[in-house]
Amino acid sequence: MKKKVFLTRTLHDFALKELRKKYQIEIHSGKIPIPQSKLRSKIKEIDGLICFPYDIINREMIEEGKNLKVISTYSVGFDHIDTEYAKKKKIRVGYTPEVLTDATADMAFSLLLDIARRVTEGDKIIREGRWKEIYGAFDYVGVDLQGKTVGILGLGRIGSTLAKRVKAFDMKITYHNRKPVTKSKERTLDAKYVSFEKLIRESDFISIHVPHTKETDGLFNMKIFKKMKKTSFLINTSRGKVVNEKDLVIALKKKIISGAGLDVFDKEPISKDHPLVKLPNIVLAPHIGSSTKETRIKMAEITVKNLNLGINGKKPIYSVGY
Ligand code: DGY
């Protein structure tokens, strides 16, 4: 009998074809993510799960997976999965780093450019028929990028790739990591290691590239916003929970910082009534960091490979924990 695999969202045809050959598959269809209660009943019957960042695979969920051998997430982030508990239960966890590095770095840089030059705001002005109101020398001014400092929090794969984009725009790069990268990497990227405190105080743009962990939960809060330059911008393409959103709303409203560009949020999706949506000095994207045709295909390939390996008790190509 074929092993059972459940997908919480559909994937590309080539991926489904391969999965169908080997397994009995079921896919959650519909526009909204699968309700947790439904997933909890599905997980009871399956050997393999393909999931997405908005599916919460916590201890209780894993507990239900009596036959579960692998959780293959279609994402680089895995903070939605209790990987420690999966490890304890000897369930493999696969994820999709590397292939989405360029796309996500591009997204971070797009948000940075957009908020600096007010592209989305301009688009809105035109669509609302208000262009004629803004023709003066002081209307609709953005800020130059050249010579400004970008502070990259987390100079890993995505942070380093962002640094290359930043360098090409004649901007200065500082970064903070738990440990500095090698001198040769610093030279190649033209990146200078600074303390977290210095990064916060001196950057014109801060781009967050750390995972969501106990240590980074709500790291960007009012205390930090007050230390940032009034003229600075915050960019986040990592995980929403790294930023305290309530504090960010106040910081943007009171102009404690100048603006923000966000691709990720505390709870996704956010509604059109969310306080962030009401603010003019923010650019919002619906968690599309990895969303390019090419990248999404590569992610599907890896997700399937990870699943194939894990379901047979082998280590996924990109594996967390067990
Ligand atoms: C991921 O893969 O974790 C990204 O956040 C998706 O954009």
Short mmCIF file of C-alpha atoms and ligand atoms in Angstrom, two decimals:
data_model
loop_
_atom_site.label_atom_id
_atom_site.label_comp_id
_atom_site.label_asym_id
_atom_site.label_seq_id
_atom_site.Cartn_x
_atom_site.Cartn_y
_atom_site.Cartn_z
CA MET A 1 0.00 0.00 0.00
CA LYS A 2 1.21 3.48 -0.87
CA LYS A 3 2.29 5.76 1.95
CA LYS A 4 0.05 8.73 2.63
CA VAL A 5 1.16 12.32 2.12
CA PHE A 6 -0.84 15.44 2.88
CA LEU A 7 -0.11 18.89 1.41
CA THR A 8 -1.57 21.93 3.13
CA ARG A 9 -1.36 23.79 -0.21
CA THR A 10 -0.93 22.63 -3.75
CA LEU A 11 2.47 22.65 -5.50
CA HIS A 12 3.64 22.72 -9.13
CA ASP A 13 2.39 20.01 -11.50
CA PHE A 14 5.80 18.34 -11.79
CA ALA A 15 5.96 18.03 -8.00
CA LEU A 16 2.44 16.62 -7.71
CA LYS A 17 3.15 14.17 -10.51
CA GLU A 18 6.19 12.84 -8.73
CA LEU A 19 4.37 12.63 -5.42
CA ARG A 20 1.38 10.84 -6.99
CA LYS A 21 3.64 8.20 -8.49
CA LYS A 22 4.95 7.25 -5.09
CA TYR A 23 2.27 8.11 -2.58
CA GLN A 24 -1.38 8.44 -1.98
CA ILE A 25 -1.66 12.21 -1.78
CA GLU A 26 -4.27 14.61 -0.55
CA ILE A 27 -4.15 18.37 -0.93
CA HIS A 28 -5.97 21.04 1.02
CA SER A 29 -7.66 23.23 -1.56
CA GLY A 30 -9.36 26.55 -1.16
CA LYS A 31 -8.11 30.03 -0.66
CA ILE A 32 -7.49 30.04 3.04
CA PRO A 33 -4.96 27.97 4.98
CA ILE A 34 -6.24 24.74 6.42
CA PRO A 35 -7.83 25.21 9.86
CA GLN A 36 -5.65 23.75 12.60
CA SER A 37 -8.44 21.42 13.73
CA LYS A 38 -8.75 19.91 10.25
CA LEU A 39 -4.98 19.48 9.97
CA ARG A 40 -4.97 17.80 13.37
CA SER A 41 -7.41 15.19 12.15
CA LYS A 42 -5.52 14.70 8.84
CA ILE A 43 -2.15 14.29 10.49
CA LYS A 44 -3.43 11.19 12.31
CA GLU A 45 -3.48 9.19 9.07
CA ILE A 46 -0.39 10.31 7.18
CA ASP A 47 3.27 9.32 6.78
CA GLY A 48 4.45 12.60 5.33
CA LEU A 49 3.38 16.23 5.58
CA ILE A 50 4.16 19.11 3.24
CA CYS A 51 3.38 22.36 5.02
CA PHE A 52 3.83 26.13 4.79
CA PRO A 53 4.94 28.79 7.31
CA TYR A 54 1.37 29.61 8.41
CA ASP A 55 0.66 26.00 9.46
CA ILE A 56 1.45 25.69 13.13
CA ILE A 57 3.06 22.31 13.68
CA ASN A 58 3.38 22.43 17.43
CA ARG A 59 3.77 19.65 19.98
CA GLU A 60 0.05 18.87 20.09
CA MET A 61 -0.09 18.61 16.31
CA ILE A 62 2.97 16.36 16.16
CA GLU A 63 1.52 14.23 18.94
CA GLU A 64 -1.40 13.35 16.65
CA GLY A 65 0.92 12.12 13.89
CA LYS A 66 1.20 8.51 15.00
CA ASN A 67 2.63 7.37 11.62
CA LEU A 68 4.30 10.65 10.72
CA LYS A 69 7.88 10.26 9.51
CA VAL A 70 8.62 13.60 7.91
CA ILE A 71 7.52 17.22 7.92
CA SER A 72 8.72 18.98 4.79
CA THR A 73 8.13 22.71 4.94
CA TYR A 74 7.97 24.85 1.82
CA SER A 75 10.04 27.59 3.45
CA VAL A 76 13.45 28.47 4.79
CA GLY A 77 11.93 29.44 8.14
CA PHE A 78 10.89 26.64 10.48
CA ASP A 79 9.79 28.54 13.56
CA HIS A 80 6.24 27.27 12.92
CA ILE A 81 7.42 23.74 13.69
CA ASP A 82 8.36 22.40 17.10
CA THR A 83 11.58 20.91 15.77
CA GLU A 84 12.75 19.84 19.23
CA TYR A 85 9.65 17.75 19.74
CA ALA A 86 9.83 16.36 16.21
CA LYS A 87 13.39 15.29 16.95
CA LYS A 88 12.29 13.58 20.13
CA LYS A 89 9.66 11.67 18.14
CA LYS A 90 12.29 10.84 15.46
CA ILE A 91 10.34 12.73 12.81
CA ARG A 92 12.50 14.27 10.09
CA VAL A 93 12.07 17.97 9.32
CA GLY A 94 13.13 19.35 5.93
CA TYR A 95 13.26 23.00 4.83
CA THR A 96 14.35 25.00 1.76
CA PRO A 97 17.27 27.37 2.35
CA GLU A 98 19.75 28.63 -0.30
CA VAL A 99 17.39 28.57 -3.30
CA LEU A 100 15.43 31.53 -1.98
CA THR A 101 18.40 33.63 -0.88
CA ASP A 102 18.51 35.92 -3.93
CA ALA A 103 14.76 36.39 -4.13
CA THR A 104 14.47 37.31 -0.47
CA ALA A 105 17.46 39.67 -0.57
CA ASP A 106 15.88 41.31 -3.64
CA MET A 107 12.67 41.73 -1.69
CA ALA A 108 14.47 43.38 1.23
CA PHE A 109 16.17 45.75 -1.17
CA SER A 110 12.89 46.47 -2.99
CA LEU A 111 11.27 47.48 0.29
CA LEU A 112 14.27 49.64 1.13
CA LEU A 113 14.15 51.43 -2.24
CA ASP A 114 10.40 51.74 -2.16
CA ILE A 115 10.18 53.31 1.29
CA ALA A 116 13.16 55.60 0.56
CA ARG A 117 11.71 56.84 -2.73
CA ARG A 118 8.02 56.52 -1.86
CA VAL A 119 7.15 54.48 -4.92
CA THR A 120 4.07 52.78 -3.51
CA GLU A 121 2.86 56.04 -2.03
CA GLY A 122 3.23 57.65 -5.45
CA ASP A 123 1.30 54.84 -7.07
CA LYS A 124 -1.53 55.42 -4.62
CA ILE A 125 -1.49 59.18 -5.27
CA ILE A 126 -1.93 58.61 -9.00
CA ARG A 127 -4.66 56.00 -8.59
CA GLU A 128 -6.55 58.33 -6.27
CA GLY A 129 -6.33 61.19 -8.78
CA ARG A 130 -4.28 63.39 -6.46
CA TRP A 131 -1.18 63.93 -8.63
CA LYS A 132 -2.17 67.50 -9.48
CA GLU A 133 -1.93 68.41 -5.79
CA ILE A 134 1.75 67.62 -5.52
CA TYR A 135 3.95 69.50 -7.90
CA GLY A 136 6.05 71.59 -5.51
CA ALA A 137 9.70 71.47 -4.51
CA PHE A 138 8.86 69.95 -1.17
CA ASP A 139 6.21 67.53 -2.28
CA TYR A 140 6.80 63.88 -2.35
CA VAL A 141 10.51 64.01 -1.50
CA GLY A 142 12.29 60.81 -0.62
CA VAL A 143 15.85 60.33 0.58
CA ASP A 144 19.07 59.55 -1.27
CA LEU A 145 20.58 56.13 -0.80
CA GLN A 146 24.17 56.96 -1.74
CA GLY A 147 26.41 57.41 1.30
CA LYS A 148 23.76 56.18 3.73
CA THR A 149 24.46 53.32 6.14
CA VAL A 150 22.56 50.06 6.00
CA GLY A 151 22.81 48.06 9.21
CA ILE A 152 22.24 44.39 8.50
CA LEU A 153 21.19 42.37 11.50
CA GLY A 154 22.24 38.84 10.62
CA LEU A 155 24.91 38.62 7.93
CA GLY A 156 24.01 35.05 6.94
CA ARG A 157 23.00 33.90 3.47
CA ILE A 158 20.25 36.45 2.85
CA GLY A 159 21.95 39.28 4.77
CA SER A 160 25.17 38.81 2.76
CA THR A 161 23.29 38.78 -0.52
CA LEU A 162 21.52 41.97 0.46
CA ALA A 163 24.95 43.48 1.23
CA LYS A 164 25.97 42.93 -2.41
CA ARG A 165 22.92 44.90 -3.61
CA VAL A 166 23.60 47.63 -1.06
CA LYS A 167 27.24 47.96 -2.10
CA ALA A 168 26.23 48.47 -5.73
CA PHE A 169 24.20 51.49 -4.61
CA ASP A 170 27.25 53.13 -2.99
CA MET A 171 25.86 52.73 0.48
CA LYS A 172 27.87 51.86 3.59
CA ILE A 173 27.34 48.47 5.19
CA THR A 174 27.56 47.62 8.87
CA TYR A 175 26.34 44.38 10.37
CA HIS A 176 25.81 42.62 13.63
CA ASN A 177 25.94 38.86 14.20
CA ARG A 178 26.51 36.76 17.30
CA LYS A 179 30.00 36.26 15.84
CA PRO A 180 31.72 38.38 13.19
CA VAL A 181 32.13 36.73 9.79
CA THR A 182 35.64 36.11 8.43
CA LYS A 183 37.81 39.10 7.57
CA SER A 184 37.90 38.00 3.96
CA LYS A 185 34.09 37.93 3.77
CA GLU A 186 33.99 41.38 5.40
CA ARG A 187 36.41 42.66 2.77
CA THR A 188 34.46 41.12 -0.12
CA LEU A 189 31.20 42.60 1.06
CA ASP A 190 32.73 45.81 2.33
CA ALA A 191 30.87 45.18 5.58
CA LYS A 192 31.97 46.42 8.99
CA TYR A 193 31.13 44.53 12.18
CA VAL A 194 29.52 46.70 14.87
CA SER A 195 27.81 46.06 18.20
CA PHE A 196 24.01 45.75 18.19
CA GLU A 197 23.87 49.06 20.05
CA LYS A 198 25.93 50.85 17.40
CA LEU A 199 23.94 49.28 14.57
CA ILE A 200 20.72 50.51 16.12
CA ARG A 201 21.98 54.02 16.82
CA GLU A 202 23.88 54.74 13.61
CA SER A 203 22.09 53.04 10.72
CA ASP A 204 19.95 54.93 8.25
CA PHE A 205 18.28 51.67 7.26
CA ILE A 206 18.15 48.54 9.39
CA SER A 207 17.37 45.26 7.65
CA ILE A 208 16.47 42.28 9.81
CA HIS A 209 17.77 38.84 8.81
CA VAL A 210 17.61 36.81 12.00
CA PRO A 211 15.24 33.93 12.64
CA HIS A 212 12.44 34.16 15.16
CA THR A 213 13.65 32.54 18.37
CA LYS A 214 13.13 33.10 22.11
CA GLU A 215 16.05 35.55 21.97
CA THR A 216 14.77 37.57 19.01
CA ASP A 217 11.08 37.60 19.96
CA GLY A 218 9.95 41.26 20.06
CA LEU A 219 13.59 42.39 19.79
CA PHE A 220 12.59 45.57 17.99
CA ASN A 221 10.47 47.36 20.56
CA MET A 222 9.98 50.92 21.73
CA LYS A 223 13.25 50.92 23.68
CA ILE A 224 15.10 50.15 20.45
CA PHE A 225 13.03 52.48 18.25
CA LYS A 226 13.87 55.34 20.60
CA LYS A 227 17.57 54.67 20.10
CA MET A 228 17.28 54.58 16.31
CA LYS A 229 17.78 57.72 14.24
CA LYS A 230 14.58 59.71 13.73
CA THR A 231 15.40 59.63 10.03
CA SER A 232 15.90 55.86 9.90
CA PHE A 233 13.88 53.09 8.27
CA LEU A 234 13.25 49.53 9.39
CA ILE A 235 13.08 46.71 6.84
CA ASN A 236 11.88 43.25 7.81
CA THR A 237 11.76 40.19 5.56
CA SER A 238 12.59 37.62 8.25
CA ARG A 239 9.79 36.96 10.71
CA GLY A 240 7.14 39.36 11.98
CA LYS A 241 7.49 38.33 15.59
CA VAL A 242 11.00 39.82 15.75
CA VAL A 243 9.27 43.22 15.78
CA ASN A 244 6.82 44.38 18.43
CA GLU A 245 4.11 45.61 16.07
CA LYS A 246 2.20 47.67 18.63
CA ASP A 247 5.38 49.62 19.40
CA LEU A 248 6.17 49.96 15.71
CA VAL A 249 2.77 51.52 15.05
CA ILE A 250 3.45 54.13 17.76
CA ALA A 251 7.02 54.71 16.54
CA LEU A 252 5.78 55.34 12.99
CA LYS A 253 2.83 57.47 14.08
CA LYS A 254 4.94 59.67 16.36
CA LYS A 255 7.79 59.77 13.81
CA ILE A 256 10.20 58.23 16.32
CA ILE A 257 11.55 56.52 13.19
CA SER A 258 10.88 57.62 9.63
CA GLY A 259 9.37 54.57 8.04
CA ALA A 260 9.31 50.84 7.55
CA GLY A 261 9.10 48.20 4.85
CA LEU A 262 7.60 44.90 5.97
CA ASP A 263 7.10 41.60 4.22
CA VAL A 264 6.32 39.71 7.42
CA PHE A 265 3.92 40.26 10.31
CA ASP A 266 3.21 39.00 13.77
CA LYS A 267 0.01 37.25 12.65
CA GLU A 268 -0.43 36.62 8.95
CA PRO A 269 -2.41 37.52 6.98
CA ILE A 270 -3.05 40.97 8.44
CA SER A 271 -6.43 42.53 7.72
CA LYS A 272 -7.02 45.80 5.91
CA ASP A 273 -8.06 47.27 9.27
CA HIS A 274 -4.74 46.50 10.92
CA PRO A 275 -3.24 49.72 12.42
CA LEU A 276 -0.12 49.32 10.23
CA VAL A 277 -2.27 49.50 7.10
CA LYS A 278 -3.55 52.93 8.12
CA LEU A 279 -0.07 54.50 8.20
CA PRO A 280 1.41 56.42 5.27
CA ASN A 281 5.08 55.87 6.12
CA ILE A 282 5.18 52.13 5.60
CA VAL A 283 5.38 49.78 2.63
CA LEU A 284 3.64 46.44 3.08
CA ALA A 285 4.09 43.17 1.23
CA PRO A 286 2.13 39.95 1.83
CA HIS A 287 5.07 37.67 2.79
CA ILE A 288 6.37 37.28 -0.75
CA GLY A 289 10.13 37.26 -0.07
CA SER A 290 10.66 34.00 -1.91
CA SER A 291 7.88 34.52 -4.40
CA THR A 292 9.43 34.46 -7.84
CA LYS A 293 8.54 31.85 -10.45
CA GLU A 294 12.06 30.47 -10.56
CA THR A 295 12.55 30.32 -6.81
CA ARG A 296 9.19 28.75 -6.12
CA ILE A 297 9.99 25.95 -8.59
CA LYS A 298 13.31 25.27 -6.88
CA MET A 299 11.60 25.28 -3.50
CA ALA A 300 9.09 22.71 -4.75
CA GLU A 301 11.92 20.48 -5.99
CA ILE A 302 13.65 20.56 -2.62
CA THR A 303 10.43 20.15 -0.66
CA VAL A 304 9.67 16.95 -2.58
CA LYS A 305 13.26 15.66 -2.24
CA ASN A 306 13.21 16.34 1.48
CA LEU A 307 9.91 14.50 1.78
CA ASN A 308 11.14 11.51 -0.25
CA LEU A 309 14.19 11.14 1.95
CA GLY A 310 12.47 11.71 5.26
CA ILE A 311 9.55 9.38 4.58
CA ASN A 312 12.08 6.60 4.06
CA GLY A 313 13.84 7.36 7.32
CA LYS A 314 16.70 9.23 5.65
CA LYS A 315 17.99 12.70 6.42
CA PRO A 316 16.47 15.39 4.16
CA ILE A 317 18.90 17.41 2.00
CA TYR A 318 18.22 20.38 4.25
CA SER A 319 17.32 19.02 7.61
CA VAL A 320 16.65 20.47 11.07
CA GLY A 321 17.04 18.47 14.23
CA TYR A 322 16.84 14.73 13.67
C1 DGY B 1 10.44 31.38 4.16
O1 DGY B 1 10.62 30.56 3.25
O2 DGY B 1 10.53 31.09 5.33
C2 DGY B 1 10.15 32.77 3.75
O3 DGY B 1 9.75 33.54 4.81
C3 DGY B 1 9.12 32.79 2.67
O4 DGY B 1 9.12 34.04 2.05
#
